[in-house]
Tab-separated table of C-alpha atoms in Angstrom:
chain	number	residue	atom	x	y	z
A	47	MET	CA	0.000	0.000	0.000
A	48	THR	CA	1.253	3.488	-0.866
A	49	ARG	CA	2.435	5.458	2.135
A	50	LEU	CA	0.279	8.527	2.820
A	51	PHE	CA	3.098	10.648	4.246
A	52	GLY	CA	5.754	11.865	1.833
A	53	THR	CA	9.074	13.561	2.504
A	54	ASP	CA	7.336	16.559	4.092
A	55	GLY	CA	3.908	15.648	5.420
A	56	VAL	CA	0.862	14.741	3.364
A	57	ARG	CA	0.633	16.619	0.094
A	58	GLY	CA	-1.604	16.529	-2.975
A	59	ARG	CA	-4.036	18.408	-5.162
A	60	ALA	CA	-6.684	20.046	-2.995
A	61	ASN	CA	-10.189	18.574	-3.358
A	62	ASP	CA	-8.786	15.718	-5.412
A	63	ASP	CA	-6.463	13.438	-3.460
A	64	LEU	CA	-6.264	15.885	-0.530
A	65	THR	CA	-9.870	16.387	0.574
A	66	PRO	CA	-11.493	17.884	3.676
A	67	GLU	CA	-12.614	14.349	4.591
A	68	LEU	CA	-9.014	13.142	4.526
A	69	ALA	CA	-7.875	16.186	6.511
A	70	LEU	CA	-10.476	15.492	9.198
A	71	ARG	CA	-9.560	11.795	9.530
A	72	LEU	CA	-5.835	12.535	9.461
A	73	ASN	CA	-6.029	15.136	12.225
A	74	THR	CA	-8.307	13.037	14.412
A	75	ALA	CA	-5.752	10.247	14.180
A	76	ALA	CA	-2.881	12.689	14.812
A	77	ALA	CA	-4.592	13.933	17.977
A	78	ARG	CA	-4.816	10.370	19.270
A	79	VAL	CA	-1.145	9.629	18.544
A	80	LEU	CA	0.568	12.963	19.202
A	81	GLY	CA	-1.757	13.978	22.027
A	82	ALA	CA	-1.158	10.786	23.977
A	83	GLY	CA	0.367	11.607	27.350
A	84	SER	CA	-0.817	15.218	27.217
A	85	GLY	CA	-3.885	14.626	29.364
A	86	ASP	CA	-7.498	14.587	28.277
A	87	ARG	CA	-7.276	17.964	26.581
A	88	PRO	CA	-4.065	18.414	24.516
A	89	THR	CA	-3.505	21.884	23.063
A	90	VAL	CA	-2.745	22.056	19.345
A	91	VAL	CA	-1.729	25.107	17.303
A	92	ILE	CA	-2.673	25.243	13.620
A	93	GLY	CA	-1.681	27.662	10.853
A	94	ARG	CA	-1.862	27.890	7.088
A	95	ASP	CA	-0.488	29.694	4.074
A	96	PRO	CA	-2.875	31.974	2.138
A	97	ARG	CA	-3.820	29.655	-0.728
A	98	ALA	CA	-7.602	29.431	-1.143
A	99	SER	CA	-7.913	25.735	-0.313
A	100	GLY	CA	-6.189	26.327	3.008
A	101	GLU	CA	-9.355	27.800	4.419
A	102	MET	CA	-11.406	24.611	4.015
A	103	LEU	CA	-8.514	22.283	4.895
A	104	GLN	CA	-7.723	24.219	8.052
A	105	ALA	CA	-11.399	24.139	9.033
A	106	ALA	CA	-11.574	20.395	8.431
A	107	SER	CA	-8.305	19.797	10.277
A	108	ALA	CA	-9.432	21.863	13.254
A	109	ALA	CA	-12.728	19.967	13.295
A	110	GLY	CA	-10.889	16.649	13.328
A	111	LEU	CA	-8.678	17.795	16.193
A	112	ALA	CA	-11.612	19.079	18.235
A	113	ALA	CA	-13.535	15.869	17.545
A	114	ALA	CA	-10.683	13.988	19.205
A	115	GLY	CA	-10.899	16.268	22.263
A	116	ALA	CA	-8.061	18.692	21.508
A	117	GLU	CA	-8.058	22.386	22.347
A	118	VAL	CA	-7.303	24.019	19.002
A	119	VAL	CA	-5.580	27.391	18.689
A	120	ASP	CA	-6.167	28.821	15.199
A	121	LEU	CA	-3.117	30.941	14.314
A	122	GLY	CA	-4.465	31.977	10.899
A	123	VAL	CA	-2.042	32.730	8.052
A	124	LEU	CA	1.494	32.231	9.287
A	125	PRO	CA	4.801	30.851	7.909
A	126	THR	CA	5.655	27.218	8.529
A	127	PRO	CA	8.644	28.098	10.777
A	128	ALA	CA	6.365	30.364	12.816
A	129	VAL	CA	4.042	27.440	13.524
A	130	ALA	CA	7.061	25.348	14.544
A	131	HIS	CA	8.300	28.148	16.820
A	132	LEU	CA	4.905	28.688	18.431
A	133	THR	CA	4.443	24.947	18.967
A	134	ALA	CA	7.509	25.108	21.175
A	135	ALA	CA	6.940	28.554	22.678
A	136	THR	CA	3.371	27.790	23.803
A	137	GLY	CA	4.112	24.303	25.082
A	138	ALA	CA	1.543	22.817	22.679
A	139	ALA	CA	1.266	19.052	22.374
A	140	PHE	CA	1.877	19.443	18.641
A	141	GLY	CA	1.424	21.821	15.721
A	142	VAL	CA	-0.259	21.569	12.325
A	143	MET	CA	0.614	23.537	9.176
A	144	ILE	CA	-1.594	23.616	6.094
A	145	SER	CA	0.689	24.389	3.161
A	146	ALA	CA	2.189	22.977	-0.009
A	147	SER	CA	5.300	25.134	0.393
A	148	HIS	CA	6.703	26.082	-3.034
A	149	ASN	CA	4.129	24.033	-4.991
A	150	PRO	CA	1.570	25.737	-7.280
A	151	MET	CA	-1.687	27.066	-5.837
A	152	PRO	CA	-3.916	24.041	-6.708
A	153	ASP	CA	-1.794	21.847	-4.417
A	154	ASN	CA	-1.887	21.830	-0.658
A	155	GLY	CA	-0.486	19.812	2.216
A	156	ILE	CA	-0.700	19.009	5.903
A	157	LYS	CA	2.410	18.722	8.020
A	158	PHE	CA	2.823	18.136	11.733
A	159	PHE	CA	5.294	19.308	14.328
A	160	ALA	CA	5.795	17.292	17.489
A	161	ALA	CA	6.033	18.924	20.913
A	162	GLY	CA	8.978	21.306	20.843
A	163	GLY	CA	8.352	22.169	17.179
A	164	ARG	CA	10.246	19.287	15.611
A	165	LYS	CA	9.337	17.266	12.525
A	166	LEU	CA	7.974	13.777	13.004
A	167	PRO	CA	10.098	10.651	12.550
A	168	ASP	CA	8.854	8.006	10.132
A	169	GLU	CA	7.616	5.704	12.872
A	170	ILE	CA	5.273	8.363	14.293
A	171	GLU	CA	3.906	9.158	10.838
A	172	ASP	CA	3.301	5.442	10.344
A	173	ALA	CA	1.472	5.302	13.683
A	174	ILE	CA	-0.815	8.138	12.573
A	175	GLU	CA	-1.590	6.296	9.330
A	176	ARG	CA	-2.452	3.141	11.271
A	177	ALA	CA	-4.675	5.109	13.631
A	178	MET	CA	-6.681	6.379	10.662
A	179	ASP	CA	-7.739	2.797	9.971
A	180	GLU	CA	-8.356	1.891	13.604
A	181	PRO	CA	-11.538	3.694	14.710
A	182	ALA	CA	-11.759	4.598	18.387
A	183	PRO	CA	-14.578	6.086	20.492
A	184	LEU	CA	-14.727	9.878	20.297
A	185	PRO	CA	-15.399	12.084	23.311
A	186	GLN	CA	-18.828	13.579	23.737
A	187	GLY	CA	-20.386	16.361	25.781
A	188	SER	CA	-17.781	18.340	27.678
A	189	GLY	CA	-15.045	16.066	26.274
A	190	ILE	CA	-15.308	17.597	22.809
A	191	GLY	CA	-12.492	20.049	22.057
A	192	ARG	CA	-12.919	23.754	21.431
A	193	ILE	CA	-11.485	26.009	18.723
A	194	ARG	CA	-10.272	29.523	19.486
A	195	SER	CA	-8.251	32.165	17.674
A	196	GLY	CA	-4.642	32.686	18.676
A	197	GLU	CA	-3.607	36.129	19.842
A	198	ASN	CA	-0.562	38.070	18.644
A	199	ALA	CA	0.846	35.066	16.795
A	200	VAL	CA	2.518	37.108	14.053
A	201	GLU	CA	3.898	39.653	16.535
A	202	THR	CA	5.309	36.926	18.745
A	203	TYR	CA	7.068	35.387	15.759
A	204	ILE	CA	8.461	38.715	14.537
A	205	ASP	CA	9.794	39.472	18.030
A	206	HIS	CA	11.553	36.097	17.992
A	207	LEU	CA	13.161	36.835	14.619
A	208	VAL	CA	14.386	40.304	15.519
A	209	ALA	CA	15.788	39.062	18.825
A	210	ALA	CA	17.834	36.451	16.947
A	211	CYS	CA	19.426	39.005	14.592
A	212	PRO	CA	22.978	39.558	15.910
A	213	ASN	CA	23.349	43.193	14.810
A	214	SER	CA	21.468	46.049	13.180
A	215	LEU	CA	20.769	46.143	9.440
A	216	ASP	CA	20.963	49.948	9.411
A	217	GLY	CA	22.078	51.330	6.051
A	218	LEU	CA	20.943	48.350	3.961
A	219	ARG	CA	18.351	48.737	1.216
A	220	ILE	CA	16.617	45.425	0.590
A	221	VAL	CA	14.009	44.146	-1.871
A	222	ILE	CA	12.041	41.161	-0.604
A	223	ASP	CA	9.754	38.822	-2.554
A	224	PRO	CA	7.576	36.771	-0.159
A	225	ALA	CA	5.885	34.964	-3.084
A	226	ASN	CA	2.414	36.255	-2.191
A	227	GLY	CA	2.689	33.756	0.605
A	228	ALA	CA	2.526	33.207	4.326
A	229	ALA	CA	5.314	35.654	5.245
A	230	THR	CA	3.937	38.595	3.264
A	231	HIS	CA	3.618	40.662	6.460
A	232	ALA	CA	6.066	39.012	8.846
A	233	ALA	CA	9.205	38.941	6.684
A	234	PRO	CA	9.299	42.575	5.491
A	235	GLU	CA	8.325	43.768	8.963
A	236	ALA	CA	11.081	41.742	10.641
A	237	LEU	CA	13.679	43.196	8.261
A	238	ARG	CA	12.401	46.742	8.898
A	239	ARG	CA	12.486	46.308	12.673
A	240	ALA	CA	16.038	45.022	12.357
A	241	GLY	CA	16.965	48.323	10.710
A	242	ALA	CA	16.809	47.760	6.959
A	243	GLU	CA	15.043	49.892	4.368
A	244	VAL	CA	12.674	47.392	2.751
A	245	MET	CA	10.750	47.317	-0.517
A	246	ALA	CA	8.394	44.361	-0.971
A	247	ILE	CA	7.230	42.920	-4.283
A	248	ASN	CA	4.679	40.134	-4.818
A	249	ALA	CA	3.233	40.968	-1.425
A	250	ALA	CA	-0.509	41.015	-2.141
A	251	PRO	CA	-1.817	37.474	-1.604
A	252	ASP	CA	-5.336	36.837	-2.878
A	253	GLY	CA	-5.515	33.099	-2.272
A	254	LEU	CA	-4.773	32.309	-5.914
A	255	ASN	CA	-1.398	33.918	-6.670
A	256	ILE	CA	0.883	32.174	-4.168
A	257	ASN	CA	4.191	31.169	-5.853
A	258	GLN	CA	2.819	32.332	-9.216
A	259	ASP	CA	5.818	33.570	-11.234
A	260	CYS	CA	7.411	34.860	-8.052
A	261	GLY	CA	9.363	33.890	-4.962
A	262	SER	CA	12.283	31.499	-4.726
A	263	THR	CA	11.100	29.366	-7.663
A	264	HIS	CA	10.789	32.328	-10.075
A	265	ILE	CA	13.519	34.750	-9.115
A	266	ASP	CA	13.964	36.861	-12.285
A	267	GLY	CA	11.489	39.532	-11.148
A	268	LEU	CA	13.437	40.018	-7.926
A	269	ARG	CA	16.709	40.295	-9.835
A	270	GLU	CA	15.249	43.073	-11.973
A	271	ALA	CA	13.792	44.876	-8.960
A	272	VAL	CA	17.087	44.844	-7.050
A	273	VAL	CA	18.916	46.454	-9.954
A	274	ALA	CA	16.099	48.938	-10.648
A	275	HIS	CA	15.942	50.083	-7.004
A	276	ARG	CA	19.738	50.060	-6.596
A	277	ALA	CA	19.283	47.831	-3.594
A	278	ASP	CA	22.091	46.187	-1.685
A	279	ALA	CA	20.455	42.770	-1.939
A	280	GLY	CA	17.252	40.897	-2.650
A	281	ILE	CA	15.563	38.131	-0.674
A	282	ALA	CA	13.274	35.505	-2.213
A	283	LEU	CA	11.086	33.269	-0.062
A	284	ASP	CA	8.736	30.454	-1.021
A	285	GLY	CA	5.031	30.250	-0.229
A	286	ASP	CA	5.397	29.053	3.356
A	287	ALA	CA	8.685	30.904	3.944
A	288	ASP	CA	10.853	28.011	5.028
A	289	ARG	CA	13.292	28.662	2.157
A	290	CYS	CA	15.445	31.653	1.276
A	291	LEU	CA	17.485	32.527	-1.789
A	292	ALA	CA	19.249	35.846	-2.267
A	293	VAL	CA	20.299	38.206	-5.049
A	294	ASP	CA	23.328	40.498	-4.914
A	295	ALA	CA	23.340	44.158	-5.992
A	296	GLU	CA	24.105	43.201	-9.593
A	297	GLY	CA	21.190	40.777	-9.783
A	298	ARG	CA	23.254	37.605	-9.469
A	299	ILE	CA	21.648	34.709	-7.601
A	300	VAL	CA	23.167	33.642	-4.284
A	301	ASP	CA	21.812	30.137	-3.758
A	302	GLY	CA	21.526	27.976	-0.666
A	303	ASP	CA	25.051	26.603	-1.006
A	304	ALA	CA	26.552	30.101	-1.133
A	305	ILE	CA	24.389	31.242	1.794
A	306	MET	CA	25.519	28.245	3.852
A	307	ALA	CA	29.159	29.019	3.071
A	308	ILE	CA	28.732	32.628	4.246
A	309	LEU	CA	26.877	31.639	7.408
A	310	ALA	CA	29.294	28.829	8.256
A	311	LEU	CA	32.222	31.233	8.176
A	312	ALA	CA	30.301	33.815	10.212
A	313	LEU	CA	29.311	31.290	12.873
A	314	ARG	CA	32.815	29.878	13.103
A	315	GLU	CA	34.201	33.390	13.562
A	316	SER	CA	31.777	33.999	16.445
A	317	GLY	CA	32.444	30.574	17.980
A	318	GLU	CA	28.901	29.385	17.270
A	319	LEU	CA	29.575	26.743	14.594
A	320	ALA	CA	29.159	23.636	16.718
A	321	GLY	CA	31.678	20.946	15.951
A	322	GLU	CA	33.184	23.139	13.220
A	323	THR	CA	30.690	21.280	11.013
A	324	LEU	CA	28.194	22.127	8.277
A	325	VAL	CA	25.526	19.543	7.394
A	326	THR	CA	24.075	19.467	3.893
A	327	THR	CA	22.689	16.959	1.397
A	328	VAL	CA	24.462	15.015	-1.306
A	329	MET	CA	23.090	17.482	-3.881
A	330	SER	CA	25.108	20.431	-2.613
A	331	ASN	CA	27.646	21.604	-5.154
A	332	LEU	CA	31.224	20.366	-5.166
A	333	GLY	CA	32.241	24.007	-4.816
A	334	LEU	CA	30.761	24.059	-1.322
A	335	HIS	CA	32.796	20.988	-0.351
A	336	GLN	CA	35.940	22.690	-1.660
A	337	ALA	CA	35.206	26.024	0.044
A	338	MET	CA	34.583	24.381	3.404
A	339	ALA	CA	37.695	22.214	3.113
A	340	ALA	CA	39.779	25.302	2.332
A	341	ALA	CA	38.345	27.016	5.419
A	342	GLY	CA	38.982	24.020	7.666
A	343	ILE	CA	35.274	23.357	8.208
A	344	HIS	CA	34.053	19.767	8.199
A	345	LEU	CA	31.136	19.062	5.842
A	346	GLU	CA	28.757	16.167	6.440
A	347	THR	CA	26.241	15.025	3.838
A	348	THR	CA	22.858	13.348	4.178
A	349	LYS	CA	20.214	12.013	1.820
A	350	VAL	CA	18.151	14.581	-0.052
A	351	GLY	CA	15.470	16.133	2.148
A	352	ASP	CA	15.575	18.663	4.951
A	353	ARG	CA	14.299	16.053	7.425
A	354	TYR	CA	17.580	14.143	7.045
A	355	VAL	CA	19.570	17.332	7.605
A	356	LEU	CA	17.496	18.013	10.725
A	357	GLU	CA	18.070	14.472	12.012
A	358	ARG	CA	21.850	14.772	11.602
A	359	LEU	CA	21.930	18.204	13.241
A	360	ALA	CA	20.115	16.773	16.255
A	361	GLU	CA	22.260	13.623	16.411
A	362	GLY	CA	25.543	15.500	16.184
A	363	GLY	CA	24.563	18.577	18.164
A	364	PHE	CA	25.470	20.739	15.168
A	365	SER	CA	24.232	24.284	14.611
A	366	LEU	CA	24.027	24.802	10.838
A	367	GLY	CA	22.739	22.766	7.935
A	368	GLY	CA	20.585	22.979	4.857
A	369	GLU	CA	19.971	22.418	1.199
A	370	GLN	CA	21.019	24.044	-2.055
A	371	SER	CA	17.371	25.048	-2.533
A	372	GLY	CA	17.655	27.517	0.348
A	373	HIS	CA	16.070	25.448	3.118
A	374	ILE	CA	18.568	26.355	5.838
A	375	VAL	CA	18.405	25.393	9.496
A	376	MET	CA	20.110	27.327	12.279
A	377	SER	CA	19.368	25.054	15.186
A	378	ASP	CA	20.355	27.527	17.900
A	379	HIS	CA	17.345	29.618	16.861
A	380	ALA	CA	14.882	27.337	15.061
A	381	THR	CA	13.741	23.731	14.835
A	382	THR	CA	13.189	23.821	11.081
A	383	GLY	CA	14.209	25.832	8.041
A	384	ASP	CA	13.249	29.499	8.337
A	385	GLY	CA	13.633	31.729	5.287
A	386	THR	CA	13.208	35.016	7.146
A	387	LEU	CA	15.663	34.015	9.861
A	388	THR	CA	18.151	33.007	7.160
A	389	ALA	CA	17.696	36.389	5.464
A	390	LEU	CA	18.272	38.257	8.719
A	391	MET	CA	21.453	36.332	9.492
A	392	LEU	CA	22.785	36.745	5.962
A	393	LEU	CA	22.098	40.480	5.878
A	394	ALA	CA	23.491	40.896	9.390
A	395	ARG	CA	26.764	39.512	8.066
A	396	VAL	CA	26.733	42.066	5.241
A	397	ALA	CA	26.083	44.897	7.690
A	398	ALA	CA	28.635	43.727	10.262
A	399	THR	CA	31.498	43.251	7.800
A	400	GLY	CA	30.829	46.206	5.510
A	401	ARG	CA	31.355	43.799	2.613
A	402	ASP	CA	28.698	43.487	-0.062
A	403	LEU	CA	26.893	40.229	-0.709
A	404	ALA	CA	28.818	39.491	-3.892
A	405	GLU	CA	32.135	39.734	-2.046
A	406	LEU	CA	30.927	37.517	0.782
A	407	ALA	CA	29.597	34.954	-1.701
A	408	SER	CA	32.904	34.869	-3.584
A	409	VAL	CA	34.213	32.393	-1.010
A	410	PHE	CA	32.100	29.857	-2.890
A	411	THR	CA	32.592	29.072	-6.582
A	412	ALA	CA	30.069	26.643	-7.982
A	413	ALA	CA	31.385	23.810	-10.102
A	414	PRO	CA	29.454	23.295	-13.362
A	415	GLN	CA	26.640	20.892	-12.502
A	416	VAL	CA	24.483	18.931	-14.947
A	417	LEU	CA	21.381	17.021	-13.872
A	418	ILE	CA	19.532	14.589	-16.155
A	419	ASN	CA	16.338	12.798	-15.133
A	420	VAL	CA	16.116	9.319	-16.643
A	421	ARG	CA	12.702	7.633	-16.691
A	422	VAL	CA	13.064	3.957	-15.769
A	423	PRO	CA	10.705	1.020	-15.130
A	424	ASP	CA	12.762	-0.068	-12.113
A	425	LYS	CA	14.810	2.354	-10.003
A	426	THR	CA	17.044	-0.471	-8.742
A	427	VAL	CA	18.807	-0.161	-12.099
A	428	ILE	CA	21.363	1.981	-10.279
A	429	GLU	CA	22.607	-1.220	-8.649
A	430	ALA	CA	23.279	-2.916	-12.007
A	431	GLU	CA	26.934	-3.852	-12.440
A	432	VAL	CA	27.344	-1.902	-15.684
A	433	VAL	CA	25.955	1.230	-14.025
A	434	ARG	CA	28.069	0.876	-10.904
A	435	SER	CA	31.265	0.221	-12.846
A	436	THR	CA	30.677	3.142	-15.224
A	437	VAL	CA	30.028	5.512	-12.324
A	438	ALA	CA	33.192	4.306	-10.553
A	439	GLU	CA	35.265	4.718	-13.695
A	440	TRP	CA	34.113	8.284	-14.300
A	441	GLN	CA	34.594	9.230	-10.666
A	442	ARG	CA	38.153	7.943	-10.927
A	443	LYS	CA	38.778	9.974	-14.097
A	444	LEU	CA	37.276	13.181	-12.712
A	445	GLY	CA	39.169	12.850	-9.432
A	446	SER	CA	38.932	15.696	-6.934
A	447	GLU	CA	37.742	18.138	-9.622
A	448	GLY	CA	34.480	16.334	-10.300
A	449	ARG	CA	31.694	14.304	-8.781
A	450	VAL	CA	29.171	11.734	-9.988
A	451	LEU	CA	25.920	10.993	-8.180
A	452	LEU	CA	23.050	8.711	-9.186
A	453	ARG	CA	19.983	8.564	-6.995
A	454	PRO	CA	16.409	7.324	-7.397
A	455	SER	CA	13.623	9.876	-7.151
A	456	GLY	CA	11.554	9.538	-4.009
A	457	THR	CA	8.277	10.300	-5.783
A	458	GLU	CA	8.623	9.473	-9.505
A	459	PRO	CA	9.909	6.558	-11.666
A	460	LEU	CA	13.134	8.417	-12.306
A	461	VAL	CA	16.846	8.054	-11.710
A	462	ARG	CA	18.559	11.410	-11.318
A	463	VAL	CA	22.015	11.560	-12.876
A	464	MET	CA	24.137	14.409	-11.532
A	465	VAL	CA	27.663	15.200	-12.730
A	466	GLU	CA	29.970	18.020	-11.698
A	467	ALA	CA	33.257	18.810	-13.388
A	468	ALA	CA	35.746	21.642	-13.743
A	469	GLU	CA	34.316	22.434	-17.205
A	470	GLU	CA	30.660	22.346	-18.224
A	471	PRO	CA	31.171	20.502	-21.554
A	472	VAL	CA	32.841	17.677	-19.645
A	473	ALA	CA	29.981	17.520	-17.142
A	474	ARG	CA	27.411	17.432	-19.951
A	475	SER	CA	29.260	14.715	-21.845
A	476	VAL	CA	29.701	12.474	-18.818
A	477	ALA	CA	26.100	12.982	-17.695
A	478	ALA	CA	24.790	12.083	-21.162
A	479	GLU	CA	26.907	8.922	-21.240
A	480	LEU	CA	25.749	7.837	-17.786
A	481	ALA	CA	22.105	8.565	-18.656
A	482	ALA	CA	22.426	6.302	-21.684
A	483	VAL	CA	23.979	3.554	-19.576
A	484	VAL	CA	21.091	3.762	-17.108
A	485	GLU	CA	18.503	3.698	-19.916
A	486	ASN	CA	20.022	0.613	-21.502
A	487	ALA	CA	20.962	-1.325	-18.375
A	488	LEU	CA	17.605	-3.109	-18.121
A	489	VAL	CA	17.214	-3.752	-21.841
A	490	PRO	CA	17.338	-7.571	-22.452
């Protein structure tokens, strides 16, 4: 049977595979599993991004929680990291976020945060799925939960962000693109209170325009705005604001790898880089590996997915990790990726050093990277001897100036072939050869 939970909660097309009925059942089950041990009346906080379907899915989710006897605090529209923060700050039994992150508006999702604002391990997600198929008596009368509106949720979150910023952003002119999403108010306001002059674009959510040709997945508009306004930098968030990409004053993109390099050096300088270690996924560019090695910083890699980065940060007691996509975790201040927090820390480094973003990012030089998706009937093809031997041979030839990575997609019948090399034509040639080997490996 197909697992309901994916790499980041339950996600699908709203009113198709993700229905209010499913949301109700899922949250009733979650209240039974995550509320266990919290007494007869666990408190649950719930937020959403501004996409239109979030209204009905939040209502259905809240109804499911109350039906199981939970006290539900409706936070309204709020970024995913804000829900995680408030789960911890309020001592809630768990938190619920209704969002499909960077996905298009027709999609939506439901994700949970355990007590303390941390993502759920696989075994707890599996327990929730089992509980959905194991009906249990529901409370009645005074045992039924209540739903109330949260107070000052956005202000509490903004206060948390500004308090985490290590120095003033005075003198910086910033353009921010919150993707018509959940941080449309919170992110620009946090930057202003930290001292920056802020201009916001794509900051008029109407329920339909979230992530539409804007934000971290469509960054060209921000690049143009930064140059037009002669800003020092631009910040691009995604719909639920757990990711951050940046743009320098010339309109050049500063991706998650470059941001991690800048922050790793800043934290090491201040003595806050625990274990002298940065945690990232196997998809981070070879240039990041080389930059960290040159700086004497240890780099650990995990499987693709922020949950694996989070797990390794917790296991090792490390303070910084993330993904090339801009999902960056600073575990001294947050339990999950927080795009606005990342922006504040990045801009604080610019302000503190007096160096512009382009100069700070120059510590990292991306190696040419080519990615080819190969459709396959069986993803175990990557274990075929001809595939393994070809990968090993090319890794030997490329040596320390290149990298080869084959990995199966977690959601599609694809094998992703990634090659990095000192020169782009070499990367393209090797990637094309490996893609052909993968395609033909299962041919009788």
